[in-house]
PDB file of C-alpha atoms in Angstrom:
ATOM      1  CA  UNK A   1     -35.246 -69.377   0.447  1.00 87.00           C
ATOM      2  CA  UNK A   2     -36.243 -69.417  -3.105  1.00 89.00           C
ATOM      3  CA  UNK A   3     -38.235 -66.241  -4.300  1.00 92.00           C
ATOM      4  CA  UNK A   4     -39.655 -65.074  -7.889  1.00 95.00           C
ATOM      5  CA  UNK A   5     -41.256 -61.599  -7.394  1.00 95.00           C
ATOM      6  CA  UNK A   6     -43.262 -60.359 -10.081  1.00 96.00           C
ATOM      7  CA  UNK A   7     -43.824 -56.218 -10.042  1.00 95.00           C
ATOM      8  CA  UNK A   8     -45.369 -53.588 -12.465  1.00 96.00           C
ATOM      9  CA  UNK A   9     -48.772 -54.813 -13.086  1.00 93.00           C
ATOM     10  CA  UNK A  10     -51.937 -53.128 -13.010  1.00 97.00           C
ATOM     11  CA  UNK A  11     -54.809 -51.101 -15.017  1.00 97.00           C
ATOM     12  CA  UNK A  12     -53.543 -49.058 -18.267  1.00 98.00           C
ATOM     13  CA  UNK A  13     -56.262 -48.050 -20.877  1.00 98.00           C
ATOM     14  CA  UNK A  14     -55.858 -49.282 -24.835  1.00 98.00           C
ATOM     15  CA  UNK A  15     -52.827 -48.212 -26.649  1.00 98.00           C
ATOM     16  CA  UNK A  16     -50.700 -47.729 -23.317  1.00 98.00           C
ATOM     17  CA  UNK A  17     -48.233 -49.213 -21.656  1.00 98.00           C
ATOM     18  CA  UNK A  18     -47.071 -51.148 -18.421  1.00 98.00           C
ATOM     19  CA  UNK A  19     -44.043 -52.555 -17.489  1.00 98.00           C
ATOM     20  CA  UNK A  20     -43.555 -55.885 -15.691  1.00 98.00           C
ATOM     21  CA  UNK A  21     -40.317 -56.412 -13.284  1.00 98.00           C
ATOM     22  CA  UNK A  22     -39.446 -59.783 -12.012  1.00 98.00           C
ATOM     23  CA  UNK A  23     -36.512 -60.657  -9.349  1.00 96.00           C
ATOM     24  CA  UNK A  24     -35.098 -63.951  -8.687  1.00 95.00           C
ATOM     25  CA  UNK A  25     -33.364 -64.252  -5.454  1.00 91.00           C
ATOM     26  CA  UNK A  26     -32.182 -67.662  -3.462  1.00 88.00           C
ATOM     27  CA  UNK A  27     -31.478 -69.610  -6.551  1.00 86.00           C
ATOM     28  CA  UNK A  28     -27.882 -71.398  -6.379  1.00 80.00           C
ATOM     29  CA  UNK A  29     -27.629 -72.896  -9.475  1.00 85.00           C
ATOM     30  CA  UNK A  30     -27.095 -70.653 -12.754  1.00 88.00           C
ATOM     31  CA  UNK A  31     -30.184 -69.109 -14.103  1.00 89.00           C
ATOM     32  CA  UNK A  32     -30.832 -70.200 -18.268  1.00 94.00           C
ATOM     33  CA  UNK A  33     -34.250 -69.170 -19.640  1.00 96.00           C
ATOM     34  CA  UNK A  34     -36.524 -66.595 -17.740  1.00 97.00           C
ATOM     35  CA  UNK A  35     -39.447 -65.689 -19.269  1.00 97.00           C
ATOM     36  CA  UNK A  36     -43.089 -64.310 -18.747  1.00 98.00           C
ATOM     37  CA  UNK A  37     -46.704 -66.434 -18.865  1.00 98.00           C
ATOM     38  CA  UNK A  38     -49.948 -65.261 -19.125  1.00 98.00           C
ATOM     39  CA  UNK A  39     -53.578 -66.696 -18.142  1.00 98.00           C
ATOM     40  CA  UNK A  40     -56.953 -65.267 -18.772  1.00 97.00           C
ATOM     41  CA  UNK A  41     -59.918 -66.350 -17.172  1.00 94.00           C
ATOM     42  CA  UNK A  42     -61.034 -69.786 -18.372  1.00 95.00           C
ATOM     43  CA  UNK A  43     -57.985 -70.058 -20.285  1.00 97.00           C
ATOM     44  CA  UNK A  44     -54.877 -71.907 -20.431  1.00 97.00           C
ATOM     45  CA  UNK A  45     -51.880 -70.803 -19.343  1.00 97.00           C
ATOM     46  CA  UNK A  46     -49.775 -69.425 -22.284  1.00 98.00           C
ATOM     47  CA  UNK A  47     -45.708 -68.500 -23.277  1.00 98.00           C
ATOM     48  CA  UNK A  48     -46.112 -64.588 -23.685  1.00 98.00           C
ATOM     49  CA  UNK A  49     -41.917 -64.290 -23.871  1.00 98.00           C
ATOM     50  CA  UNK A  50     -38.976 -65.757 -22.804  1.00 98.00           C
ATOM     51  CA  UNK A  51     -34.743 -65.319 -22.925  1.00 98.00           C
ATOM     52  CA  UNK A  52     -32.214 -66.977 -22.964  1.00 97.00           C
ATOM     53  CA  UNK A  53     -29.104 -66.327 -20.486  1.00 95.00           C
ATOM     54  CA  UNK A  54     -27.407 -65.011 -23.545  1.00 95.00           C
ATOM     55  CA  UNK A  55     -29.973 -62.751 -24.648  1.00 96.00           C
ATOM     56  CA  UNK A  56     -32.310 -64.914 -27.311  1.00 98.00           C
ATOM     57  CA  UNK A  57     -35.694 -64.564 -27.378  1.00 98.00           C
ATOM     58  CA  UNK A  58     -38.888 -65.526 -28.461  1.00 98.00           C
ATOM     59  CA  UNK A  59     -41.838 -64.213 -28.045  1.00 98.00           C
ATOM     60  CA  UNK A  60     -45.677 -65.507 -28.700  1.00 98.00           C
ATOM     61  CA  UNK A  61     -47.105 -63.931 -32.083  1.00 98.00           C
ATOM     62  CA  UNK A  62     -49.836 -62.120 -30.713  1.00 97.00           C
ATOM     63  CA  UNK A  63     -47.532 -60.010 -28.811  1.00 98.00           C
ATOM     64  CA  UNK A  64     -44.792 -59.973 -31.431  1.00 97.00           C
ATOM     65  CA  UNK A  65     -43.890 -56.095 -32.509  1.00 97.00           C
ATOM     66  CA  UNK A  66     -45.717 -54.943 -28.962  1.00 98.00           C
ATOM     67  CA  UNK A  67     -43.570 -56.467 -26.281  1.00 98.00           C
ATOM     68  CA  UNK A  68     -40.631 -56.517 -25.259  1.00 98.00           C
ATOM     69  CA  UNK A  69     -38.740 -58.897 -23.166  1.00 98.00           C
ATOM     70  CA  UNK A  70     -35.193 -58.129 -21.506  1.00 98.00           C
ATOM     71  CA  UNK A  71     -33.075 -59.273 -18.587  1.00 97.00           C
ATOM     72  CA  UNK A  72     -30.219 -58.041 -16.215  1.00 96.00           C
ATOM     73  CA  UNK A  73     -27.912 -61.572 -15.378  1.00 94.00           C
ATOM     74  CA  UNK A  74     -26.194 -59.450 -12.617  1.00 94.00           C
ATOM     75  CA  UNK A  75     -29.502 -58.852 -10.703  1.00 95.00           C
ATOM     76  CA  UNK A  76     -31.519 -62.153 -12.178  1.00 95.00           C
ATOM     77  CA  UNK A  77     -34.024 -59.725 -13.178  1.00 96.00           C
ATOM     78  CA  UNK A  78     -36.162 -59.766 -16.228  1.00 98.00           C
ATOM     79  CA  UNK A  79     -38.681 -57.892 -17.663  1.00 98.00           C
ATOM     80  CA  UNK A  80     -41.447 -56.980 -19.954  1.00 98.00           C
ATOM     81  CA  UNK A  81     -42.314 -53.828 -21.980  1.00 98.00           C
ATOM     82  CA  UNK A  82     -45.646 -53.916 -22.867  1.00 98.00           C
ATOM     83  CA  UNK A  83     -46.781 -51.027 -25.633  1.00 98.00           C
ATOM     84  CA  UNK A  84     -49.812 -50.809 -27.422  1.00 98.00           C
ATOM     85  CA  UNK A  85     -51.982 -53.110 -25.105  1.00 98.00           C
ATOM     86  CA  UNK A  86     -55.041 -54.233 -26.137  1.00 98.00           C
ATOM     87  CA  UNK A  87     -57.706 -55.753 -23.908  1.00 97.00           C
ATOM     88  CA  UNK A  88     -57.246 -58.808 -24.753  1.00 97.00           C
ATOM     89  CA  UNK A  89     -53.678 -58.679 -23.205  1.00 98.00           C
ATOM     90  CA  UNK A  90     -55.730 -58.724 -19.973  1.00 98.00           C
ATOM     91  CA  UNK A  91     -54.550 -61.673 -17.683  1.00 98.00           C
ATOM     92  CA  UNK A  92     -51.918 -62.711 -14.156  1.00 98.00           C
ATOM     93  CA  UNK A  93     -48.882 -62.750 -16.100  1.00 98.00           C
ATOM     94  CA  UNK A  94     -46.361 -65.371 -14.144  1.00 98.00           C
ATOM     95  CA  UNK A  95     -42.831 -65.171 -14.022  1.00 98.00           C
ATOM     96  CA  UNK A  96     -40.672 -68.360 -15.205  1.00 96.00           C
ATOM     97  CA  UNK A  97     -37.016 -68.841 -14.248  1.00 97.00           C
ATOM     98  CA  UNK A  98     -35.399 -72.053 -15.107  1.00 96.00           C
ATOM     99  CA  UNK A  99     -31.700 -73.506 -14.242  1.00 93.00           C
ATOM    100  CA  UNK A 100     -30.975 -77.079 -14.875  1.00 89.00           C
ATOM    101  CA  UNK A 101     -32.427 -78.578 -12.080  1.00 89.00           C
ATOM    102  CA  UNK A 102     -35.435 -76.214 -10.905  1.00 92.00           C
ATOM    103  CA  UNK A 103     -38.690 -74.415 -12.833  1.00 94.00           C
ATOM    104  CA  UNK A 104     -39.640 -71.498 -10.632  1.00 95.00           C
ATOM    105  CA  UNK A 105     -43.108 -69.135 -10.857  1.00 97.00           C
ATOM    106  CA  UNK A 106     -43.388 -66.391  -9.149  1.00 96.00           C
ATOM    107  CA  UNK A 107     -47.121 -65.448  -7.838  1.00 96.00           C
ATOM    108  CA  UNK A 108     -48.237 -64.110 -10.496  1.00 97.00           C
ATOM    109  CA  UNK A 109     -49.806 -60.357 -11.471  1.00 97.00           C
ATOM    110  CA  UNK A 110     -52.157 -58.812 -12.824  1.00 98.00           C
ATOM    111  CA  UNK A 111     -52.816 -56.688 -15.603  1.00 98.00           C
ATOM    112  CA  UNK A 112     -56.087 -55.171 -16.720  1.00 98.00           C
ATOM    113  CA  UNK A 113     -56.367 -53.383 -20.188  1.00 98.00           C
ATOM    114  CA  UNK A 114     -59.497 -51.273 -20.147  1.00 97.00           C
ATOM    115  CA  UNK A 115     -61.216 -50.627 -23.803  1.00 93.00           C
TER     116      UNK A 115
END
């Protein structure tokens, strides 16, 4: 079956880093975008980063110059430097994979930036 397993979350102090893993596994159809989301308590869900199967990204401006987002097409991985955290980067940061048929989240994890 279908699975979208996030990894590398956790507690890292101001100014450090983390770095978030996510594996795809069980999807037939070609993988395009993958990309990571990130929700706060009593906030919406938001588009932290994403890329495209041939390597374009974006990436949300408060993270811009701080994170960065890469992937590995042969393992339908993709993940997510994170330097210089702040506490407000605290949140369960979700995993998006799209093909052309199918959005996929993984479960979500979470990361906790201490001041």
């Amino acid at each position: 079956q279908v699975q979208v397993v996030e990894s590398g979350g956790g507690l890292a102090q101001a100014g450090g880093s983390l770095r978030l893993s996510c594996a795809a596994s069980g999807i037939i159809s070609t993988i395009n975008t993958m990309g990571w989301h990130r929700q706060a308590p009593g906030k919406q869900r938001e588009l932290v980063a994403r890329i495209s199967r041939g390597g374009a990204t974006n990436y949300a401006e408060s993270i811009k110059g701080r994170f960065t987002i890469s992937r590995d097409n042969a393992k339908n991985t993709v993940y997510l430097q994170m330097n210089s955290l702040i506490p407000e980067d605290s949140a369960v940061y979700y995993c998006n994979v799209l093909t052309m048929y199918k959005n996929y989240w993984g479960q979500g994890t979470q990361v906790t930036v201490s001041s």
